[in-house]
GROMACS .gro file of C-alpha atoms in nm:
model
  359
    1MET     CA    1 -23.666  11.580  -5.085
    2ALA     CA    2 -23.336  11.613  -5.314
    3ASP     CA    3 -23.034  11.632  -5.180
    4ILE     CA    4 -22.853  12.038  -5.342
    5THR     CA    5 -22.522  12.088  -5.245
    6ARG     CA    6 -22.375  12.466  -5.380
    7ARG     CA    7 -22.070  12.553  -5.599
    8PHE     CA    8 -21.906  12.963  -5.684
    9GLY     CA    9 -22.278  12.957  -5.789
   10TRP     CA   10 -22.432  12.681  -5.968
   11ARG     CA   11 -22.567  12.383  -5.777
   12HIS     CA   12 -22.549  12.041  -5.752
   13LEU     CA   13 -22.815  11.765  -5.701
   14ARG     CA   14 -22.866  11.398  -5.616
   15GLY     CA   15 -23.196  11.330  -5.650
   16ALA     CA   16 -23.309  10.979  -5.495
   17PRO     CA   17 -23.386  10.659  -5.693
   18THR     CA   18 -23.773  10.709  -5.580
   19ALA     CA   19 -23.788  10.990  -5.687
   20HIS     CA   20 -23.849  11.159  -6.014
   21VAL     CA   21 -23.668  11.430  -6.081
   22ARG     CA   22 -23.776  11.664  -6.442
   23HIS     CA   23 -23.568  11.965  -6.406
   24HIS     CA   24 -23.749  12.260  -6.685
   25ARG     CA   25 -23.448  12.607  -6.828
   26SER     CA   26 -23.669  12.852  -7.008
   27GLY     CA   27 -23.909  12.659  -7.073
   28ARG     CA   28 -23.684  12.365  -7.273
   29LEU     CA   29 -23.668  12.028  -7.019
   30VAL     CA   30 -23.343  11.949  -7.015
   31HIS     CA   31 -23.285  11.628  -6.736
   32ASP     CA   32 -23.643  11.390  -6.678
   33GLY     CA   33 -23.606  11.091  -6.461
   34PRO     CA   34 -23.555  10.925  -6.128
   35GLY     CA   35 -23.249  10.961  -5.938
   36LEU     CA   36 -23.041  11.174  -6.187
   37SER     CA   37 -22.770  11.418  -6.103
   38PHE     CA   38 -22.645  11.752  -6.280
   39TRP     CA   39 -22.542  12.025  -6.258
   40TYR     CA   40 -22.763  12.377  -6.317
   41ARG     CA   41 -22.773  12.745  -6.237
   42SER     CA   42 -23.083  12.786  -5.947
   43LEU     CA   43 -23.160  13.154  -6.155
   44THR     CA   44 -23.267  12.992  -6.452
   45ALA     CA   45 -23.382  12.618  -6.337
   46ALA     CA   46 -23.723  12.506  -6.240
   47LEU     CA   47 -23.692  12.163  -6.075
   48SER     CA   48 -24.041  11.899  -6.011
   49GLU     CA   49 -23.932  11.582  -5.770
   50VAL     CA   50 -24.227  11.393  -5.745
   51PRO     CA   51 -24.230  11.087  -5.562
   52VAL     CA   52 -24.291  10.788  -5.743
   53ASP     CA   53 -24.249  10.496  -5.441
   54ASP     CA   54 -24.583  10.312  -5.259
   55ARG     CA   55 -24.745  10.577  -5.006
   56GLU     CA   56 -24.958  10.449  -4.724
   57LEU     CA   57 -25.225  10.753  -4.671
   58ALA     CA   58 -25.386  10.612  -4.319
   59MET     CA   59 -25.734  10.748  -4.303
   60THR     CA   60 -26.084  10.791  -4.033
   61PHE     CA   61 -26.359  10.967  -4.027
   62HIS     CA   62 -26.711  10.897  -3.933
   63ALA     CA   63 -26.999  10.680  -4.126
   64ARG     CA   64 -27.376  10.650  -3.988
   65THR     CA   65 -27.516  10.352  -4.068
   66SER     CA   66 -27.961  10.260  -4.186
   67ASP     CA   67 -28.049  10.248  -3.793
   68PHE     CA   68 -27.880  10.596  -3.714
   69GLN     CA   69 -27.610  10.485  -3.528
   70ASP     CA   70 -27.217  10.677  -3.501
   71VAL     CA   71 -26.984  10.392  -3.721
   72ALA     CA   72 -26.583  10.526  -3.668
   73VAL     CA   73 -26.354  10.353  -4.028
   74GLN     CA   74 -26.045  10.343  -3.987
   75ALA     CA   75 -25.904  10.250  -4.350
   76THR     CA   76 -25.567  10.274  -4.535
   77VAL     CA   77 -25.472  10.342  -4.934
   78THR     CA   78 -25.174  10.194  -5.053
   79TYR     CA   79 -25.125  10.459  -5.408
   80ARG     CA   80 -24.813  10.567  -5.652
   81VAL     CA   81 -24.767  10.804  -5.833
   82VAL     CA   82 -24.757  10.643  -6.208
   83ASP     CA   83 -24.716  10.917  -6.410
   84PRO     CA   84 -24.505  11.089  -6.271
   85ALA     CA   85 -24.529  11.388  -6.639
   86ILE     CA   86 -24.899  11.442  -6.527
   87ALA     CA   87 -24.850  11.411  -6.164
   88ALA     CA   88 -24.629  11.739  -6.220
   89ALA     CA   89 -24.902  11.908  -6.456
   90ARG     CA   90 -25.219  11.896  -6.281
   91LEU     CA   91 -25.012  11.933  -5.910
   92ASP     CA   92 -24.808  12.140  -5.770
   93PHE     CA   93 -24.397  11.927  -5.691
   94SER     CA   94 -24.169  12.151  -5.759
   95ILE     CA   95 -23.905  12.260  -5.513
   96ASP     CA   96 -23.618  12.610  -5.445
   97PRO     CA   97 -23.358  12.509  -5.629
   98ASP     CA   98 -23.183  12.634  -5.308
   99THR     CA   99 -23.292  12.444  -5.056
  100GLY     CA  100 -23.525  12.127  -5.229
  101ALA     CA  101 -23.769  12.146  -5.072
  102TRP     CA  102 -24.089  12.172  -5.203
  103ARG     CA  103 -24.314  12.479  -5.226
  104GLY     CA  104 -24.615  12.377  -5.212
  105THR     CA  105 -24.822  12.037  -5.039
  106PRO     CA  106 -24.860  11.831  -5.272
  107LEU     CA  107 -24.871  11.540  -5.089
  108GLU     CA  108 -25.181  11.692  -4.879
  109GLN     CA  109 -25.386  11.741  -5.200
  110LEU     CA  110 -25.350  11.369  -5.278
  111GLY     CA  111 -25.420  11.213  -4.944
  112SER     CA  112 -25.698  11.458  -4.925
  113LEU     CA  113 -25.853  11.331  -5.276
  114LEU     CA  114 -25.780  10.989  -5.190
  115THR     CA  115 -25.996  11.052  -4.898
  116GLU     CA  116 -26.285  11.238  -4.992
  117THR     CA  117 -26.264  10.978  -5.293
  118ALA     CA  118 -26.341  10.710  -5.012
  119GLN     CA  119 -26.464  10.866  -4.758
  120GLN     CA  120 -26.804  10.962  -5.002
  121HIS     CA  121 -26.778  10.557  -5.152
  122ALA     CA  122 -26.818  10.418  -4.740
  123LEU     CA  123 -27.071  10.655  -4.570
  124ASP     CA  124 -27.255  10.518  -4.950
  125VAL     CA  125 -27.272  10.174  -4.866
  126LEU     CA  126 -27.342  10.159  -4.494
  127ALA     CA  127 -27.626  10.481  -4.557
  128ARG     CA  128 -27.756  10.095  -4.645
  129THR     CA  129 -27.582   9.885  -4.408
  130SER     CA  130 -27.728   9.822  -4.075
  131LEU     CA  131 -27.532   9.827  -3.713
  132ALA     CA  132 -27.485   9.437  -3.683
  133SER     CA  133 -27.439   9.382  -4.068
  134ALA     CA  134 -27.175   9.619  -4.052
  135LEU     CA  135 -27.008   9.537  -3.754
  136VAL     CA  136 -27.022   9.257  -3.918
  137ASP     CA  137 -27.011   9.238  -4.264
  138GLY     CA  138 -26.883   9.567  -4.285
  139VAL     CA  139 -26.485   9.508  -4.328
  140ALA     CA  140 -26.521   9.331  -4.641
  141ALA     CA  141 -26.800   9.505  -4.833
  142VAL     CA  142 -26.589   9.852  -4.697
  143ARG     CA  143 -26.305   9.728  -4.866
  144GLU     CA  144 -26.469   9.689  -5.108
  145ARG     CA  145 -26.701   9.932  -5.232
  146ILE     CA  146 -26.363  10.155  -5.150
  147ALA     CA  147 -26.178   9.981  -5.408
  148GLY     CA  148 -26.409   9.997  -5.655
  149GLY     CA  149 -26.501  10.338  -5.661
  150LEU     CA  150 -26.124  10.410  -5.682
  151ALA     CA  151 -26.016  10.236  -5.898
  152ALA     CA  152 -26.355  10.382  -6.119
  153GLU     CA  153 -26.287  10.747  -6.054
  154PRO     CA  154 -26.217  10.940  -6.261
  155ARG     CA  155 -26.015  11.202  -6.132
  156LEU     CA  156 -25.653  11.000  -6.028
  157PRO     CA  157 -25.602  10.861  -6.357
  158ALA     CA  158 -25.604  11.285  -6.514
  159THR     CA  159 -25.367  11.324  -6.188
  160GLY     CA  160 -25.099  11.024  -6.318
  161ILE     CA  161 -25.196  10.870  -5.931
  162GLU     CA  162 -25.288  10.482  -5.925
  163VAL     CA  163 -25.420  10.297  -5.630
  164VAL     CA  164 -25.233  10.012  -5.558
  165ALA     CA  165 -25.397   9.812  -5.243
  166VAL     CA  166 -25.733   9.926  -5.032
  167ARG     CA  167 -25.753   9.799  -4.586
  168VAL     CA  168 -25.993   9.886  -4.382
  169VAL     CA  169 -25.870   9.815  -4.029
  170ALA     CA  170 -26.243   9.848  -3.824
  171LEU     CA  171 -26.507   9.929  -3.815
  172ARG     CA  172 -26.605  10.084  -3.489
  173PRO     CA  173 -27.005  10.206  -3.312
  174GLU     CA  174 -26.974  10.506  -3.066
  175PRO     CA  175 -26.899  10.371  -2.712
  176GLU     CA  176 -27.224  10.346  -2.511
  177VAL     CA  177 -27.299  10.159  -2.774
  178GLU     CA  178 -26.946   9.916  -2.801
  179ARG     CA  179 -27.100   9.912  -2.425
  180ALA     CA  180 -27.396   9.783  -2.508
  181LEU     CA  181 -27.361   9.495  -2.791
  182ARG     CA  182 -27.065   9.415  -2.570
  183THR     CA  183 -27.317   9.313  -2.317
  184PRO     CA  184 -27.524   9.014  -2.432
  185ALA     CA  185 -27.255   8.865  -2.557
  186ARG     CA  186 -27.049   8.951  -2.276
  187GLU     CA  187 -27.302   8.766  -2.072
  188GLN     CA  188 -27.326   8.437  -2.403
  189ILE     CA  189 -26.953   8.444  -2.292
  190GLN     CA  190 -27.037   8.403  -1.932
  191GLN     CA  191 -27.234   8.173  -1.935
  192ASP     CA  192 -27.019   7.989  -2.138
  193ALA     CA  193 -26.752   7.996  -1.925
  194ASP     CA  194 -26.962   7.925  -1.603
  195LYS     CA  195 -27.084   7.620  -1.880
  196ALA     CA  196 -26.765   7.481  -1.921
  197THR     CA  197 -26.638   7.547  -1.572
  198TYR     CA  198 -26.941   7.322  -1.471
  199GLU     CA  199 -26.807   7.073  -1.666
  200ARG     CA  200 -26.523   7.071  -1.607
  201ARG     CA  201 -26.511   7.066  -1.269
  202ALA     CA  202 -26.794   6.744  -1.353
  203VAL     CA  203 -26.496   6.603  -1.587
  204ALA     CA  204 -26.304   6.703  -1.264
  205VAL     CA  205 -26.478   6.473  -1.018
  206GLU     CA  206 -26.550   6.198  -1.220
  207ARG     CA  207 -26.193   6.156  -1.342
  208GLU     CA  208 -26.108   6.231  -0.942
  209ARG     CA  209 -26.432   5.930  -0.869
  210ALA     CA  210 -26.228   5.709  -1.175
  211ILE     CA  211 -25.856   5.771  -0.957
  212ALA     CA  212 -26.075   5.668  -0.668
  213GLU     CA  213 -26.229   5.376  -0.807
  214ASN     CA  214 -25.843   5.323  -1.012
  215GLU     CA  215 -25.663   5.401  -0.678
  216LEU     CA  216 -25.891   5.127  -0.436
  217ALA     CA  217 -25.918   4.871  -0.701
  218SER     CA  218 -25.502   4.948  -0.749
  219GLN     CA  219 -25.529   4.905  -0.302
  220ILE     CA  220 -25.798   4.588  -0.362
  221GLU     CA  221 -25.540   4.382  -0.568
  222LEU     CA  222 -25.185   4.464  -0.417
  223ALA     CA  223 -25.369   4.385  -0.116
  224ARG     CA  224 -25.507   4.042  -0.283
  225ARG     CA  225 -25.141   4.019  -0.372
  226GLU     CA  226 -24.994   4.039  -0.059
  227GLU     CA  227 -25.252   3.776   0.120
  228GLN     CA  228 -25.082   3.586  -0.132
  229LEU     CA  229 -24.728   3.652  -0.128
  230VAL     CA  230 -24.808   3.601   0.254
  231ASP     CA  231 -24.935   3.279   0.191
  232GLN     CA  232 -24.611   3.130  -0.101
  233ARG     CA  233 -24.420   3.237   0.137
  234GLY     CA  234 -24.579   3.065   0.436
  235THR     CA  235 -24.589   2.767   0.228
  236ASN     CA  236 -24.239   2.862   0.073
  237ALA     CA  237 -24.096   2.815   0.474
  238ARG     CA  238 -24.344   2.499   0.568
  239ARG     CA  239 -24.123   2.379   0.199
  240GLU     CA  240 -23.805   2.547   0.390
  241ALA     CA  241 -23.901   2.412   0.719
  242GLU     CA  242 -23.959   2.064   0.585
  243GLU     CA  243 -23.630   2.016   0.395
  244HIS     CA  244 -23.479   2.176   0.702
  245ALA     CA  245 -23.593   1.895   0.921
  246ALA     CA  246 -23.532   1.548   0.598
  247ALA     CA  247 -23.259   1.783   0.627
  248ASP     CA  248 -23.144   1.736   0.974
  249ALA     CA  249 -23.320   1.421   1.004
  250VAL     CA  250 -23.091   1.249   0.754
  251ARG     CA  251 -22.798   1.449   0.907
  252ALA     CA  252 -22.968   1.230   1.227
  253GLY     CA  253 -23.007   0.891   1.110
  254ALA     CA  254 -22.670   0.901   0.913
  255GLU     CA  255 -22.509   1.067   1.197
  256ALA     CA  256 -22.696   0.805   1.459
  257ALA     CA  257 -22.550   0.517   1.193
  258ARG     CA  258 -22.233   0.618   1.212
  259THR     CA  259 -22.250   0.636   1.597
  260VAL     CA  260 -22.341   0.276   1.637
  261ARG     CA  261 -22.095   0.208   1.358
  262LEU     CA  262 -21.832   0.336   1.551
  263ALA     CA  263 -22.024   0.284   1.897
  264GLU     CA  264 -22.015  -0.169   1.747
  265ALA     CA  265 -21.654  -0.124   1.646
  266GLU     CA  266 -21.601  -0.012   1.939
  267ALA     CA  267 -21.731  -0.323   2.040
  268THR     CA  268 -21.617  -0.478   1.841
  269ARG     CA  269 -21.268  -0.354   1.959
  270ALA     CA  270 -21.267  -0.436   2.261
  271LEU     CA  271 -21.460  -0.734   2.266
  272ARG     CA  272 -21.172  -0.792   2.060
  273LEU     CA  273 -20.920  -0.647   2.344
  274ALA     CA  274 -21.097  -0.755   2.562
  275GLU     CA  275 -21.077  -1.153   2.424
  276ALA     CA  276 -20.704  -1.096   2.387
  277GLU     CA  277 -20.641  -0.954   2.746
  278ALA     CA  278 -20.852  -1.246   2.890
  279THR     CA  279 -20.719  -1.507   2.638
  280ARG     CA  280 -20.371  -1.364   2.777
  281LYS     CA  281 -20.410  -1.360   3.112
  282VAL     CA  282 -20.574  -1.781   3.084
  283ARG     CA  283 -20.202  -1.814   2.868
  284LEU     CA  284 -20.024  -1.626   3.161
  285ALA     CA  285 -20.243  -1.775   3.424
  286GLY     CA  286 -20.153  -2.198   3.301
  287ALA     CA  287 -19.865  -2.065   3.292
  288GLU     CA  288 -19.828  -1.990   3.575
  289ALA     CA  289 -20.066  -2.230   3.720
  290GLN     CA  290 -19.796  -2.481   3.559
  291ALA     CA  291 -19.486  -2.275   3.630
  292GLU     CA  292 -19.694  -2.309   4.084
  293ARG     CA  293 -19.657  -2.711   3.969
  294GLU     CA  294 -19.346  -2.797   3.816
  295VAL     CA  295 -19.201  -2.548   4.176
  296GLY     CA  296 -19.425  -2.742   4.357
  297ALA     CA  297 -19.320  -3.032   4.157
  298ALA     CA  298 -18.936  -2.982   4.245
  299ARG     CA  299 -19.029  -2.869   4.575
  300ALA     CA  300 -19.176  -3.168   4.633
  301GLU     CA  301 -18.927  -3.330   4.477
  302ALA     CA  302 -18.606  -3.086   4.661
  303GLN     CA  303 -18.861  -3.189   5.002
  304ALA     CA  304 -18.856  -3.542   4.898
  305ALA     CA  305 -18.491  -3.590   4.843
  306TRP     CA  306 -18.360  -3.336   5.117
  307LEU     CA  307 -18.566  -3.595   5.332
  308ARG     CA  308 -18.426  -3.911   5.179
  309VAL     CA  309 -18.045  -3.776   5.307
  310HIS     CA  310 -18.176  -3.631   5.600
  311ALA     CA  311 -18.318  -4.085   5.648
  312ASP     CA  312 -17.992  -4.144   5.704
  313VAL     CA  313 -17.870  -3.890   5.938
  314ASP     CA  314 -17.861  -3.952   6.328
  315VAL     CA  315 -18.048  -3.752   6.588
  316SER     CA  316 -17.744  -3.543   6.671
  317THR     CA  317 -17.693  -3.391   6.351
  318LEU     CA  318 -18.041  -3.302   6.275
  319HIS     CA  319 -18.070  -3.117   6.570
  320ALA     CA  320 -17.750  -2.995   6.466
  321LEU     CA  321 -17.875  -2.896   6.142
  322THR     CA  322 -18.221  -2.778   6.298
  323GLY     CA  323 -18.033  -2.513   6.530
  324THR     CA  324 -17.796  -2.373   6.238
  325ARG     CA  325 -18.187  -2.343   6.010
  326LEU     CA  326 -18.322  -2.211   6.367
  327ALA     CA  327 -18.016  -1.933   6.418
  328GLU     CA  328 -18.030  -1.828   5.970
  329ASN     CA  329 -18.341  -1.730   6.076
  330LEU     CA  330 -18.399  -1.613   6.393
  331PRO     CA  331 -18.361  -1.236   6.365
  332ARG     CA  332 -17.968  -1.085   6.461
  333ILE     CA  333 -17.914  -1.032   6.806
  334ASP     CA  334 -17.587  -0.854   6.908
  335SER     CA  335 -17.588  -0.988   7.296
  336VAL     CA  336 -17.622  -1.372   7.465
  337THR     CA  337 -17.642  -1.382   7.854
  338VAL     CA  338 -17.518  -1.669   7.954
  339SER     CA  339 -17.625  -1.840   8.285
  340PRO     CA  340 -17.403  -2.169   8.429
  341ASP     CA  341 -17.637  -2.297   8.455
  342VAL     CA  342 -17.770  -2.299   8.142
  343LEU     CA  343 -17.418  -2.385   7.974
  344THR     CA  344 -17.304  -2.631   8.194
  345GLY     CA  345 -17.620  -2.853   8.105
  346LEU     CA  346 -17.634  -2.777   7.692
  347LEU     CA  347 -17.240  -2.849   7.758
  348ALA     CA  348 -17.239  -3.123   7.871
  349LYS     CA  349 -17.598  -3.234   7.700
  350LEU     CA  350 -17.357  -3.186   7.341
  351GLY     CA  351 -17.030  -3.457   7.540
  352HIS     CA  352 -17.328  -3.674   7.626
  353PRO     CA  353 -17.521  -3.708   7.327
  354ASP     CA  354 -17.692  -4.078   7.432
  355ALA     CA  355 -17.770  -3.943   7.768
  356GLY     CA  356 -17.952  -3.686   7.610
  357ASP     CA  357 -18.195  -3.874   7.447
  358GLU     CA  358 -18.262  -4.145   7.686
  359GLY     CA  359 -18.349  -3.878   7.934
   0.00000   0.00000   0.00000
């Protein structure tokens, strides 16, 4: 709708780029074109606004197939006004000079024209097509027939209309028929689903069996490797024990040899010490024997000399010496009691030594 502004009895129209405006004044065309902007007086102006953009017309109608089944056709027709002058002359696109609103319903007239024309061609093609064929290939056939029929329709160019595209959205039978038609398909789909389920289960069972076999094979292989590992560990342990035993034997032999060597060295040293001690003792004994021999000889020599000295001494002197020696060897006598008889006799003997010898 055009944008109209009022100013002191004048009107200003500002059109959109997608709207073709035609301005007549006193039967003469003053302004003609899309996106115009101009001043005019409402009492003398005759205005029409024709949209030149692409328009979408959605339509839904019912048809009957060759087997007497009702179907609903949903289609969309895209069209545009290619000759605004012809369209404004054939249809009422005039607008109110004060408000800019259409005085009539030109777009509804166009919609009715296009819908009736498209419906006529769709009915014609579906009347010779069975329901099953219509549901399978009817969309393409109906679209081609509607597009061809609209292109060949002489009223559209005469009205300045061009059809841009035709789209058939769907062909739907009645709900009861649709449910009946869906039943075999649903049963087939259910059977296929059940078959797929069984096959999937079979595949799953097969895969589980394969997995179980693989696990069992893995366990067997693992047990075999564990057995090999145990054997290897036993072999390694025996080898290590043998090596330890050999090392212990070598160490024991070395220790025994070292002990024997130490014992031999100790025995040799002890023997040498014993020999040296024996030699020392023998030498000491020899020296002592020699000293004793020398002492004995000296004593014998002294005794001989003593005897030689005392050989010429008289008996009384020897007695005196003997008494002196005895006195030296006697224990200490603190007091001696001499009777007069003994003293008299001793004095007599000392005074007369010869008499004693004689007696």
